[in-house]
PDB file of C-alpha atoms in Angstrom:
ATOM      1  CA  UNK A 109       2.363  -0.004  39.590  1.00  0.00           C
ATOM      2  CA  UNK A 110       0.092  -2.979  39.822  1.00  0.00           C
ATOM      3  CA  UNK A 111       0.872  -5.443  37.312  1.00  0.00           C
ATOM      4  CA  UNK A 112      -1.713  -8.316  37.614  1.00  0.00           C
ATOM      5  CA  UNK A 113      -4.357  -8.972  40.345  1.00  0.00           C
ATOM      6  CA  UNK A 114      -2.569 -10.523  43.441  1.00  0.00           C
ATOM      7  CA  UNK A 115      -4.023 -10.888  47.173  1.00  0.00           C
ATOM      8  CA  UNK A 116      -1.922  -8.425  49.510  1.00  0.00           C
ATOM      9  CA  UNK A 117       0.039  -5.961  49.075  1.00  0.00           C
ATOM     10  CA  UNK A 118       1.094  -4.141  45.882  1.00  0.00           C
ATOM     11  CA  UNK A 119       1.960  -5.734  43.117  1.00  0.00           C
ATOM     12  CA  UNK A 120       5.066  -6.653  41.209  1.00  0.00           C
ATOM     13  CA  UNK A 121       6.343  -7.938  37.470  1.00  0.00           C
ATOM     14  CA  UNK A 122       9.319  -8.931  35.575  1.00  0.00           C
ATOM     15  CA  UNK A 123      10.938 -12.125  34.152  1.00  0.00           C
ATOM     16  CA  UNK A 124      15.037 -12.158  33.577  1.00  0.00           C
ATOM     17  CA  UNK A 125      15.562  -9.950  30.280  1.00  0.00           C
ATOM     18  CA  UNK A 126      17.848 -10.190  27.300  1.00  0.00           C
ATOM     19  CA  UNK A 127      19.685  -7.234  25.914  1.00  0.00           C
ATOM     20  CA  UNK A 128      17.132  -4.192  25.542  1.00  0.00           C
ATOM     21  CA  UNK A 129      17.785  -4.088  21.536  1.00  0.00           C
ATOM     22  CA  UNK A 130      15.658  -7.457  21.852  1.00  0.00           C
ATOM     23  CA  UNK A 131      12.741  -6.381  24.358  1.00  0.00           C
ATOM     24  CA  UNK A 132      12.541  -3.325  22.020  1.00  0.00           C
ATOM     25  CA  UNK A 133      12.201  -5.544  18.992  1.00  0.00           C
ATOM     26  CA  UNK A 134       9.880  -7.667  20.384  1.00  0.00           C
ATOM     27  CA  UNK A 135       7.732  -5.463  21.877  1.00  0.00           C
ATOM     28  CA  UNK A 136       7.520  -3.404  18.150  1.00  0.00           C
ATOM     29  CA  UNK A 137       6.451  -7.022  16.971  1.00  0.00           C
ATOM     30  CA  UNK A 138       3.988  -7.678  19.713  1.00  0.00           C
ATOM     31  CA  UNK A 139       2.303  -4.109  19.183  1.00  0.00           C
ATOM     32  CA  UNK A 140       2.326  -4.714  15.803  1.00  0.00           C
ATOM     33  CA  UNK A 141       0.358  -7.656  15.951  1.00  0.00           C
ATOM     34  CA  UNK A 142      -1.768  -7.419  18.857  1.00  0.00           C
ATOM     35  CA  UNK A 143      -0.620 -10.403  20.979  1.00  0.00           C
ATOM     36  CA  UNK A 144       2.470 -11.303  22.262  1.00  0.00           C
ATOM     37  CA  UNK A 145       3.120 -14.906  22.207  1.00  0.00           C
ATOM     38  CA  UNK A 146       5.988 -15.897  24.762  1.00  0.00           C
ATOM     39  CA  UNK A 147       6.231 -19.845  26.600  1.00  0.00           C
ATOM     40  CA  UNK A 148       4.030 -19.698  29.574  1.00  0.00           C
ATOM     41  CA  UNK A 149       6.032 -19.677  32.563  1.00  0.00           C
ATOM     42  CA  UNK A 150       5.243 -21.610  35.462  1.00  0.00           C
ATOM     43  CA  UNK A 151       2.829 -20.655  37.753  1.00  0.00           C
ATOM     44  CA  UNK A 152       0.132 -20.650  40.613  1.00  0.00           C
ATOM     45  CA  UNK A 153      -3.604 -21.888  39.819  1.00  0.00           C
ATOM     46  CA  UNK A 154      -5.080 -19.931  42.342  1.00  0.00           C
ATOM     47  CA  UNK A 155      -6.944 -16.705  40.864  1.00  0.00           C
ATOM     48  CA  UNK A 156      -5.822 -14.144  43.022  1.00  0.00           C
ATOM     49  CA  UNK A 157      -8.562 -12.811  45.952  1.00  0.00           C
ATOM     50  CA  UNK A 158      -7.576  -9.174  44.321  1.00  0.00           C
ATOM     51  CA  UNK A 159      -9.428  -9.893  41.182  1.00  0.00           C
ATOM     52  CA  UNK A 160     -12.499 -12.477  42.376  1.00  0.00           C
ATOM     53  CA  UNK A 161     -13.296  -9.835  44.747  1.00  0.00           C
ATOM     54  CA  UNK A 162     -12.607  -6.530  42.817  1.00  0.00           C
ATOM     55  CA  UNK A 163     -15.872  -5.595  41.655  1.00  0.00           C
ATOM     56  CA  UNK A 164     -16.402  -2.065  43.262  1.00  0.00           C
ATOM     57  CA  UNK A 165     -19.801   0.028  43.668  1.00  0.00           C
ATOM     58  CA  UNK A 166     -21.562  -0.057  39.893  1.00  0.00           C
ATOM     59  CA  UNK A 167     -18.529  -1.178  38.200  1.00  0.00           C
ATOM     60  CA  UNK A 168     -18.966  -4.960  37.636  1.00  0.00           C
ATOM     61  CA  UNK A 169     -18.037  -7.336  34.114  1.00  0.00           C
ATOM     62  CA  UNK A 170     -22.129  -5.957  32.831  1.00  0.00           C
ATOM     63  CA  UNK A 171     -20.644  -2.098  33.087  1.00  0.00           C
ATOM     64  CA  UNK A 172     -19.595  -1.980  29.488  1.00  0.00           C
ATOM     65  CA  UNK A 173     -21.066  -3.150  26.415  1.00  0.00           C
ATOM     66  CA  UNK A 174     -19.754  -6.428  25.155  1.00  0.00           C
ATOM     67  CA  UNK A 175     -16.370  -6.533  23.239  1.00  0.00           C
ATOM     68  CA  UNK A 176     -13.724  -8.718  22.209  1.00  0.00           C
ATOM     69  CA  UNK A 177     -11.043  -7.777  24.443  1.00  0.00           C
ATOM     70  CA  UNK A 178      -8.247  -6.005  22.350  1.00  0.00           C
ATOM     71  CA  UNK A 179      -7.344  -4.674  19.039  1.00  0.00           C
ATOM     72  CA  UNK A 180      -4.465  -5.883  16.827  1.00  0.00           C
ATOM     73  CA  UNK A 181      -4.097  -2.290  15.735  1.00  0.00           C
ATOM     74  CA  UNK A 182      -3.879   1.124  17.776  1.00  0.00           C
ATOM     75  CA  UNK A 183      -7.001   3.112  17.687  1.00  0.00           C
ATOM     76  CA  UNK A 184      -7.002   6.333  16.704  1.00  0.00           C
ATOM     77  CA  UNK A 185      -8.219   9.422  19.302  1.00  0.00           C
ATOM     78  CA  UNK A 186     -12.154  10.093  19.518  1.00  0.00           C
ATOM     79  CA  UNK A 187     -14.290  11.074  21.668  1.00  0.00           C
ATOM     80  CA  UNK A 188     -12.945  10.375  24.668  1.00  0.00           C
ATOM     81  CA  UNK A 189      -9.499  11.972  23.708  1.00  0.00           C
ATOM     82  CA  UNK A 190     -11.286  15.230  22.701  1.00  0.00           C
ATOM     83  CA  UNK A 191     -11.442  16.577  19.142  1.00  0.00           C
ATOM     84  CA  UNK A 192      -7.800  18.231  18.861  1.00  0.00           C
ATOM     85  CA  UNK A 193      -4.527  15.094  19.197  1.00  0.00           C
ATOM     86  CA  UNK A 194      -2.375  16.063  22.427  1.00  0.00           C
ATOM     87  CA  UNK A 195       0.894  16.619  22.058  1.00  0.00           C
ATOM     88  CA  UNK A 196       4.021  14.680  23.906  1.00  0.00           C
ATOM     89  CA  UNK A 197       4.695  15.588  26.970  1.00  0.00           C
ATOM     90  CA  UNK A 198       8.256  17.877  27.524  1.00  0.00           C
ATOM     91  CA  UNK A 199       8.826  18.732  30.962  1.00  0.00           C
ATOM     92  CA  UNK A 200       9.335  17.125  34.193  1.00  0.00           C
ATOM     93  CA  UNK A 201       6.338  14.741  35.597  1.00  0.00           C
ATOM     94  CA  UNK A 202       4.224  16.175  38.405  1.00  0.00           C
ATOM     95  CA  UNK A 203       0.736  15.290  40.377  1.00  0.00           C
ATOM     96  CA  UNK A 204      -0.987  17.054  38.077  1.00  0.00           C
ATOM     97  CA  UNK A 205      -0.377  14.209  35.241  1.00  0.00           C
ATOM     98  CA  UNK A 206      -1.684  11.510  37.060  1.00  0.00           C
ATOM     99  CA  UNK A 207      -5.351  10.103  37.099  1.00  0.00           C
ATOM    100  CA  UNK A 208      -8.563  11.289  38.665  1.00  0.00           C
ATOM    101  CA  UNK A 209     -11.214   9.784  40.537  1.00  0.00           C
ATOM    102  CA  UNK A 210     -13.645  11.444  37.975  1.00  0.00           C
ATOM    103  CA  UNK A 211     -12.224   9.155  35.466  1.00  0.00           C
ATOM    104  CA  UNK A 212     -13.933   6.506  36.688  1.00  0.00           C
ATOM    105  CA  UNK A 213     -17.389   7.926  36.474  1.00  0.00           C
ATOM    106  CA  UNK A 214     -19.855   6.856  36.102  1.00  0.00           C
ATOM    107  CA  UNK A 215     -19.109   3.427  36.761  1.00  0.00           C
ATOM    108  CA  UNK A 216     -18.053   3.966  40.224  1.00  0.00           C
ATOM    109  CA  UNK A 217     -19.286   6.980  42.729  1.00  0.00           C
ATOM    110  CA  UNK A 218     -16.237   8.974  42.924  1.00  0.00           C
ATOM    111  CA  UNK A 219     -16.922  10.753  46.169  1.00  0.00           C
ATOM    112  CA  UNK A 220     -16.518   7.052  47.278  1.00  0.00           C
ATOM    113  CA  UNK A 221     -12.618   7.377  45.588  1.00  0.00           C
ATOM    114  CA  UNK A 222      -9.572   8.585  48.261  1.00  0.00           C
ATOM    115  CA  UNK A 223      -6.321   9.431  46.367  1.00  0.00           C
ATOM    116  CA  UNK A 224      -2.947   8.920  48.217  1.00  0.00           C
ATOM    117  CA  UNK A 225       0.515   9.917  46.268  1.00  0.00           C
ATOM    118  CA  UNK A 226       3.760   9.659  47.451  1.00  0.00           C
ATOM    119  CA  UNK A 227       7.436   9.711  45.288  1.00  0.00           C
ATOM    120  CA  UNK A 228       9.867   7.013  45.544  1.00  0.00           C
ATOM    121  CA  UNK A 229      10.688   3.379  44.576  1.00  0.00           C
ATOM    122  CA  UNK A 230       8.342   0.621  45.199  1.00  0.00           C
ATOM    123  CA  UNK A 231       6.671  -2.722  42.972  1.00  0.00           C
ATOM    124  CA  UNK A 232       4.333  -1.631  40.462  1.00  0.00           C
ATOM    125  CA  UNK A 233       2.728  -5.038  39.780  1.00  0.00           C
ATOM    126  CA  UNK A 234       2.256  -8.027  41.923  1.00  0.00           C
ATOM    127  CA  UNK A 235       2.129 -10.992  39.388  1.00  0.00           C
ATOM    128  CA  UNK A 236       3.592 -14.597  40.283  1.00  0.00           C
ATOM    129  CA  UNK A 237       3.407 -15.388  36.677  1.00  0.00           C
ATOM    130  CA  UNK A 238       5.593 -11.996  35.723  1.00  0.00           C
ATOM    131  CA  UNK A 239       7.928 -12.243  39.135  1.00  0.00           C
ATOM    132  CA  UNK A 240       7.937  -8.959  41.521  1.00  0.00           C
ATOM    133  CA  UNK A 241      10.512  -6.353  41.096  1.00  0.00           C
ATOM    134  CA  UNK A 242      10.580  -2.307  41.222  1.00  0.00           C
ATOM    135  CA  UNK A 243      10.625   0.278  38.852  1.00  0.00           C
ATOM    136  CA  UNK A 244      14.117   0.825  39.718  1.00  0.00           C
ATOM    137  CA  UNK A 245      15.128  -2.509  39.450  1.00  0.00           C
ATOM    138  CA  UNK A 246      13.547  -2.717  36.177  1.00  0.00           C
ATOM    139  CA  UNK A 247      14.448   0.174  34.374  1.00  0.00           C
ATOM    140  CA  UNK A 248      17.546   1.075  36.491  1.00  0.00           C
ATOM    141  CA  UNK A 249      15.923   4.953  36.562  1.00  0.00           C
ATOM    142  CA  UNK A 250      15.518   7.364  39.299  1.00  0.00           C
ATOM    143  CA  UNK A 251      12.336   7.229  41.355  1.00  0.00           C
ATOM    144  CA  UNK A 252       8.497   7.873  40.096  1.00  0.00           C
ATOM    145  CA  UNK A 253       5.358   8.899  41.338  1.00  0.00           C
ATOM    146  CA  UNK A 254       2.633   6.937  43.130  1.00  0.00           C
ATOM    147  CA  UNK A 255      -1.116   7.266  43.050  1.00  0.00           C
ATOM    148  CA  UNK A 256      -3.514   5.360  44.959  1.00  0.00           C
ATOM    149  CA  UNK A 257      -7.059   5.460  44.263  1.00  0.00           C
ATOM    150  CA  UNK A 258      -9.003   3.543  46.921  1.00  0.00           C
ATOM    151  CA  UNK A 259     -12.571   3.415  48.274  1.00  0.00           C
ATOM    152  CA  UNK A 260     -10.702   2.528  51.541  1.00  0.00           C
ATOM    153  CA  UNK A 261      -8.905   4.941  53.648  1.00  0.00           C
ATOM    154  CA  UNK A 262      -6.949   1.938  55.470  1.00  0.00           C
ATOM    155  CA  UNK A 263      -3.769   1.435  53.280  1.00  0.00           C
ATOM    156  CA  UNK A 264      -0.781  -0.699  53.760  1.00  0.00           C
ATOM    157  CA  UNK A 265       2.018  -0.082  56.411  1.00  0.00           C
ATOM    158  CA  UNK A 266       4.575   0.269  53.804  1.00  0.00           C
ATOM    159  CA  UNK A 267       2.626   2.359  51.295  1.00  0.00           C
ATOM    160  CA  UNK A 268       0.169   4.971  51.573  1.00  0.00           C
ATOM    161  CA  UNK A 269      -0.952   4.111  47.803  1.00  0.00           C
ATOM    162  CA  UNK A 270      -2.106   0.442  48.849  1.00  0.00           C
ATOM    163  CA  UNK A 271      -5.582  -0.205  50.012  1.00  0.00           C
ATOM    164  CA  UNK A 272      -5.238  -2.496  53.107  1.00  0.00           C
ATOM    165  CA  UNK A 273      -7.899  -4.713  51.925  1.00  0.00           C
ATOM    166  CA  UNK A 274      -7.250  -5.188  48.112  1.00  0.00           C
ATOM    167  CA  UNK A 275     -11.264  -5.096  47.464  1.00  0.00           C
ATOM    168  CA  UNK A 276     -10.984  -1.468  48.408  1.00  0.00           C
ATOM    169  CA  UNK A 277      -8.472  -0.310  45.537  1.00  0.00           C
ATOM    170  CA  UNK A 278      -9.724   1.315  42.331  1.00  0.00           C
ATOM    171  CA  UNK A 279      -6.735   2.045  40.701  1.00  0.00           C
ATOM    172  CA  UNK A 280      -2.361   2.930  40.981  1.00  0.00           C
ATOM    173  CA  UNK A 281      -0.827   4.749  38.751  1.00  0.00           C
ATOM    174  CA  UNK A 282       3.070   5.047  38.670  1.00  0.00           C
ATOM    175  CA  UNK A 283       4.754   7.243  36.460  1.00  0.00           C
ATOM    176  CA  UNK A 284       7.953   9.536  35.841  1.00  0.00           C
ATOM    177  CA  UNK A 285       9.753  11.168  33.126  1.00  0.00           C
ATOM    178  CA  UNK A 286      12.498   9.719  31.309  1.00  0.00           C
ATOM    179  CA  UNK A 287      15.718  12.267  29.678  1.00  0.00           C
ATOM    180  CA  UNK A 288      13.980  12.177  25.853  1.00  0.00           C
ATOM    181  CA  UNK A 289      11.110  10.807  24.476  1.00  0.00           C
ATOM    182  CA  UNK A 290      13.028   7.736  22.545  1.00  0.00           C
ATOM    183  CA  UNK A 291      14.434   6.475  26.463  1.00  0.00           C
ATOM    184  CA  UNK A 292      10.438   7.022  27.529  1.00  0.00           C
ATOM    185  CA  UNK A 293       8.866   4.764  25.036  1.00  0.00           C
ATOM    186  CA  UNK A 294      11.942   2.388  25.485  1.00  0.00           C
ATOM    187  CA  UNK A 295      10.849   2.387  29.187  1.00  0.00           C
ATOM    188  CA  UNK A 296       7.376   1.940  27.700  1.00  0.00           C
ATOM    189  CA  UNK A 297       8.260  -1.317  25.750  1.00  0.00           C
ATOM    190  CA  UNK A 298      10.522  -2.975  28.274  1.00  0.00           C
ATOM    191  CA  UNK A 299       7.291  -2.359  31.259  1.00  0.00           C
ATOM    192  CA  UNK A 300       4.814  -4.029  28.766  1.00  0.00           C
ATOM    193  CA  UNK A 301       7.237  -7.020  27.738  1.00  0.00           C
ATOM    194  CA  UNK A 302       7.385  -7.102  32.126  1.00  0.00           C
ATOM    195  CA  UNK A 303       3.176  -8.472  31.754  1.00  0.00           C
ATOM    196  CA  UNK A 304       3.298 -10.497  28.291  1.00  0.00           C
ATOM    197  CA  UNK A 305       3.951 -13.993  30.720  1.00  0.00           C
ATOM    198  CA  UNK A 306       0.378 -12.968  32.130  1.00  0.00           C
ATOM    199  CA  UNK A 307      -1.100 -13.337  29.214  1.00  0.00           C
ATOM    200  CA  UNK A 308      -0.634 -17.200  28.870  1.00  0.00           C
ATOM    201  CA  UNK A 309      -1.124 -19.070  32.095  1.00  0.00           C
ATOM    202  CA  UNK A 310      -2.356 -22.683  33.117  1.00  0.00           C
ATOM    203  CA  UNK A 311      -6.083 -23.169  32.748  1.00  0.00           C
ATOM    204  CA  UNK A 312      -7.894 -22.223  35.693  1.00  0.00           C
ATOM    205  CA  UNK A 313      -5.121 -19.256  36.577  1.00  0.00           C
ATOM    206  CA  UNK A 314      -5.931 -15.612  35.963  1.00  0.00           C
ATOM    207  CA  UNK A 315      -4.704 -14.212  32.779  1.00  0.00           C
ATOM    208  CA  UNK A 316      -4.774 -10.855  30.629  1.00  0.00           C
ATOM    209  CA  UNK A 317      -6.463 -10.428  27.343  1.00  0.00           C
ATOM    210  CA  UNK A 318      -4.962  -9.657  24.411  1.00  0.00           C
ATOM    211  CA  UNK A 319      -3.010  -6.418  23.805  1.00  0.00           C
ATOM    212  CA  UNK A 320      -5.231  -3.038  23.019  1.00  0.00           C
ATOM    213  CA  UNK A 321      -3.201  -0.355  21.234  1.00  0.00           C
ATOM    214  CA  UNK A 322      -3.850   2.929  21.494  1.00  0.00           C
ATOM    215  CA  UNK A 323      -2.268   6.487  19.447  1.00  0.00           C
ATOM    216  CA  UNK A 324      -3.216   9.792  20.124  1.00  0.00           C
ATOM    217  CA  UNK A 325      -0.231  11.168  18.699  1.00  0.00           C
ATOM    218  CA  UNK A 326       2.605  10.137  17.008  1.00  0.00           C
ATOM    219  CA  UNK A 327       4.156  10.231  20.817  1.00  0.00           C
ATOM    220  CA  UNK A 328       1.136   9.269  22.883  1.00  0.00           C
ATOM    221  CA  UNK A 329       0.453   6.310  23.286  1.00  0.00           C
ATOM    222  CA  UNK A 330      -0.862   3.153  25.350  1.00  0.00           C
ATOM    223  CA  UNK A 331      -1.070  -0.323  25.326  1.00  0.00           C
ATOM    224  CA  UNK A 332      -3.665  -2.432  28.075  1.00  0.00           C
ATOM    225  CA  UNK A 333      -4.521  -5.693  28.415  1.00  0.00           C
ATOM    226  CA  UNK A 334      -8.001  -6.821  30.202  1.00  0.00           C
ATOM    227  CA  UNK A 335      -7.661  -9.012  33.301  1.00  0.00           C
ATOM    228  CA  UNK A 336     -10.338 -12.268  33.319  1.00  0.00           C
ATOM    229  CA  UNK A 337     -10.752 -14.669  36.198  1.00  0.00           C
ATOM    230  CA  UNK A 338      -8.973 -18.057  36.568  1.00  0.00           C
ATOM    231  CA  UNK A 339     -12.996 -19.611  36.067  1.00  0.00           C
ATOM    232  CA  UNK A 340     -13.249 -17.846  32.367  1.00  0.00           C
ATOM    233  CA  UNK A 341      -9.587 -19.262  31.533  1.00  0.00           C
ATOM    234  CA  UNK A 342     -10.197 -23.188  29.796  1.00  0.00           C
ATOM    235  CA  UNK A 343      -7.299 -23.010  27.681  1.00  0.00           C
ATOM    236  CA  UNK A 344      -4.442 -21.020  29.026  1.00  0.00           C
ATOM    237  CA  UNK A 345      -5.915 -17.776  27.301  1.00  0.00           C
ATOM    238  CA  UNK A 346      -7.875 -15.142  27.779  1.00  0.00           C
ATOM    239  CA  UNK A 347     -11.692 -16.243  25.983  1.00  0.00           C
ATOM    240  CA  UNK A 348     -12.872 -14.598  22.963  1.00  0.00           C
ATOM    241  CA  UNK A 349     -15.968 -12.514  23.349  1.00  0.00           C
ATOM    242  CA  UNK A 350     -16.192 -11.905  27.051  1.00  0.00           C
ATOM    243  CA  UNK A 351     -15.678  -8.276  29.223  1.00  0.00           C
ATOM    244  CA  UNK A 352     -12.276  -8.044  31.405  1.00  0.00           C
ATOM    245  CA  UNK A 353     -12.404  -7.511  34.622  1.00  0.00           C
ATOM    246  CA  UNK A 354     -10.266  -4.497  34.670  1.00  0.00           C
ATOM    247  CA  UNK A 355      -7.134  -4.823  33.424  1.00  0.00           C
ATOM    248  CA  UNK A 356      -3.439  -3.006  33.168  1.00  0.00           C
ATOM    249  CA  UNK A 357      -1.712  -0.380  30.719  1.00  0.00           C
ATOM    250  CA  UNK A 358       1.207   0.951  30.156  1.00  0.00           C
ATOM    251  CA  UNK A 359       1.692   4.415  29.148  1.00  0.00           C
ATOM    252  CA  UNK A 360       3.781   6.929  27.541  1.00  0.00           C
ATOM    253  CA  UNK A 361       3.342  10.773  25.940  1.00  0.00           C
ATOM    254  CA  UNK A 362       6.382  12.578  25.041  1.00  0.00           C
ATOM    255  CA  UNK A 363       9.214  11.941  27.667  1.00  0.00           C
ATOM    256  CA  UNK A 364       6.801  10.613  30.112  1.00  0.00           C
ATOM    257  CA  UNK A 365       6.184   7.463  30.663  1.00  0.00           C
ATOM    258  CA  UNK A 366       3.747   5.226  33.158  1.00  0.00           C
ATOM    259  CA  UNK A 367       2.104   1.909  34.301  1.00  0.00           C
ATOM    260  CA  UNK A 368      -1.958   1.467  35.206  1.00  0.00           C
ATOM    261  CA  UNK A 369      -3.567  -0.869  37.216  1.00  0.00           C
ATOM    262  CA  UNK A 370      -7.267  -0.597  37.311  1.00  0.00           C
ATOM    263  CA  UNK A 371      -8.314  -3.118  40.370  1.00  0.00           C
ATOM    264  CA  UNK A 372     -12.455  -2.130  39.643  1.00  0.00           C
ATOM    265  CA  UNK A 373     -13.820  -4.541  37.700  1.00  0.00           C
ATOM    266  CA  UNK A 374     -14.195  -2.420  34.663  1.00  0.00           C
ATOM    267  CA  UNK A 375     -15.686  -4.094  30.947  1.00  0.00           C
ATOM    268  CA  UNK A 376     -13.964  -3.056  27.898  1.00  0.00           C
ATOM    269  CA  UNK A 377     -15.708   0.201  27.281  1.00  0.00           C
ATOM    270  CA  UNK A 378     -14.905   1.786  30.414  1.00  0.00           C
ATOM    271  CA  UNK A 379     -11.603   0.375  30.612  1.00  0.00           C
ATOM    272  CA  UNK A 380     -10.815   2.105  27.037  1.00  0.00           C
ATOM    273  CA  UNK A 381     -12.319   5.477  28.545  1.00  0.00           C
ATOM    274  CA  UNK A 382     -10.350   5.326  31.459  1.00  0.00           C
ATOM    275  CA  UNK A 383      -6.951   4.384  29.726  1.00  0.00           C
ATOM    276  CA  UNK A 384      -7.286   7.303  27.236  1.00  0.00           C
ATOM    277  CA  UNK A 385      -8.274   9.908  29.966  1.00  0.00           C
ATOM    278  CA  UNK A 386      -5.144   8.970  31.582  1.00  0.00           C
ATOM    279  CA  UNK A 387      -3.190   8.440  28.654  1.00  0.00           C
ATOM    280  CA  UNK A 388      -4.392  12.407  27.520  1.00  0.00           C
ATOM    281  CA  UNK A 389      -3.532  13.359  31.560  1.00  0.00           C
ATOM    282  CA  UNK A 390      -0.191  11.970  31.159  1.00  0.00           C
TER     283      UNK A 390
END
C-alpha cells in the first residue's frame, strides 16, 4: 500500500508504536473527531515528484466540485454505495475484492488503466514523514494482496504493482483478511494511526487533509485523508476549502481489511466515489 506521495518506488509508513490498547484508543478518538492531532515529526521539505506530477488523463484538482476536505463524522451509504447497506465480509480475501479500473471513470479513460496483482509482503506507503515498513512488519500478519493500477505497463524490478515512472500509477490497493472481524478493524486502526504524522508537516512539505469517515454498515467502513501539495501547505496543515490531490484510505468490511493509495490527482468528489466503490468491493 502507498501511504503518502513519494518519488520512486512504492511507498512505506509507520512511526515506533505503543501498546495496541493505545493505537486502538486513539484511533476511536481520532475517528471520532475527525482529525488526529499528534507532534509533527521531523521531516523533508521537498513535495514529493509522485504527487507534483500525478495528475493523470482528465483527472486533475478541477475534477470534482469544491469541498472542504473531510468530515468529522462518518457518512452514511448513498448513492454511490447502492440503495441496500453491504454486509461484512466472512470469508477469505481474493482478486475479486479488490478495485477496478472502472472505478475511476470518468475521471480517467480506463482503457488507459493496466492492473498487475501479485500476493506477498511488500511497503504499502512510502512516506518520510510516517517512516517505511511492511504490512508484515506492521501488523505482524501473514501476507496480502497487491493491486497495481497504472497507465504504464513499465513497473518496478521488484514489484509488478509499481509503475516505473510514478506519474504513470493510478492507484494500489493492498488488502487481506484478518481471523475475525474485531482483529480486522484493529488492523484497520493501527494502518490509519501508521499516516496521522502526514497530516502535520513543515510548511512547504506535502501533507494529508483531514480525516473523512465513512459507514456503510455497522462493519464497513473507511477512513481517507486527501493529499495537497507542499505549495498549498502555509501552516503545517492541510488548507481549508481547497480539492486534494488524491489522497489515501484505509479500509475494512467484516474480517477484511485494506489500505488505498490513489496516485491520480482526484478532488474530493471523486475521491469519495472511488473510496466507497472499493470500500463496497472489499
Amino acid at each position: 500500500m502507498t501511504g503518502g506521495p513519494a518519488a520512486g518506488g512504492g511507498h512505506a509508513v509507520v512511526r515506533p508504536r505503543s501498546a495496541v490498547v493505545a493505537l486502538v484508543a486513539a484511533a476511536a478518538l481520532g475517528l471520532a473527531t475527525g482529525r488526529f492531532v499528534l507532534p509533527p515529526p521531523p521531516g523533508t521539505t521537498a513535495h514529493p515528484a509522485a504527487r507534483s506530477g500525478a495528475a493523470v488523463d482528465g483527472a486533475s484538482q478541477g475534477a470534482s466540485a469544491l469541498a472542504t476536505p473531510g468530515v468529522s463524522g462518518p457518512t452514511p451509504a448513498s448513492s454511490a454505495a447502492g440503495s441496500a447497506s453491504p454486509t461484512g465480509a466472512t470469508g477469505p480475501m481474493t482478486t475479486a475484492n479488490l478495485l477496478e479500473p472502472a472505478a475511476f471513470s470518468p475521471d480517467i479513460d480506463t482503457r488507459r488503466i493496466h492492473v498487475t496483482d501479485r500476493y506477498g509482503d511488500g511497503v504499502y506507503a512510502n512516506a518520510a514523514c510516517s517512516g517505511e515498513k511492511t504490512l508484515t512488519q506492521t501488523l505482524g500478519g501473514p501476507g496480502a494482496h497487491f493491486r497495481g493500477l497504472m497507465t504504464s505497463t513499465r513497473t518496478t524490478p521488484g514489484d509488478p504493482t509499481v509503475a516505473a515512472d510514478r506519474v504513470g500509477q493510478v492507484a494500489r490497493e493492498v488488502a487481506a483478511e484478518a481471523r475475525s472481524p474485531s482483529l480486522a478493524q484493529n488492523y484497520a486502526a493501527r494502518l490509519l494511526l501508521e499516516e496521522v504524522p502526514c497530516q502535520e508537516q513543515a510548511p512547504g512539505h506535502w501533507v494529508y487533509g483531514r480525516t473523512t469517515t465513512l459507514q456503510l454498515a455497522p462493519d464497513v467502513t473507511a477512513s481517507w485523508m486527501g493529499a495537497y501539495q507542499g505549495s498549498l501547505n502555509t501552516n503545517g496543515t492541510a488548507p481549508e476549502g481547497k480539492e486534494p490531490c488524491g489522497g489515501i484510505a484505509v479500509l475494512r468490511s467484516g474480517n477484511h481489511y485494506g489500505v488505498l493509495e490513489v496516485d491520480a490527482c482526484l478532488g474530493t468528489a471523486a475521491m469519495d466515489r472511488v473510496v466507497r466503490t472499493a470500500l463496497s468491493q472489499l
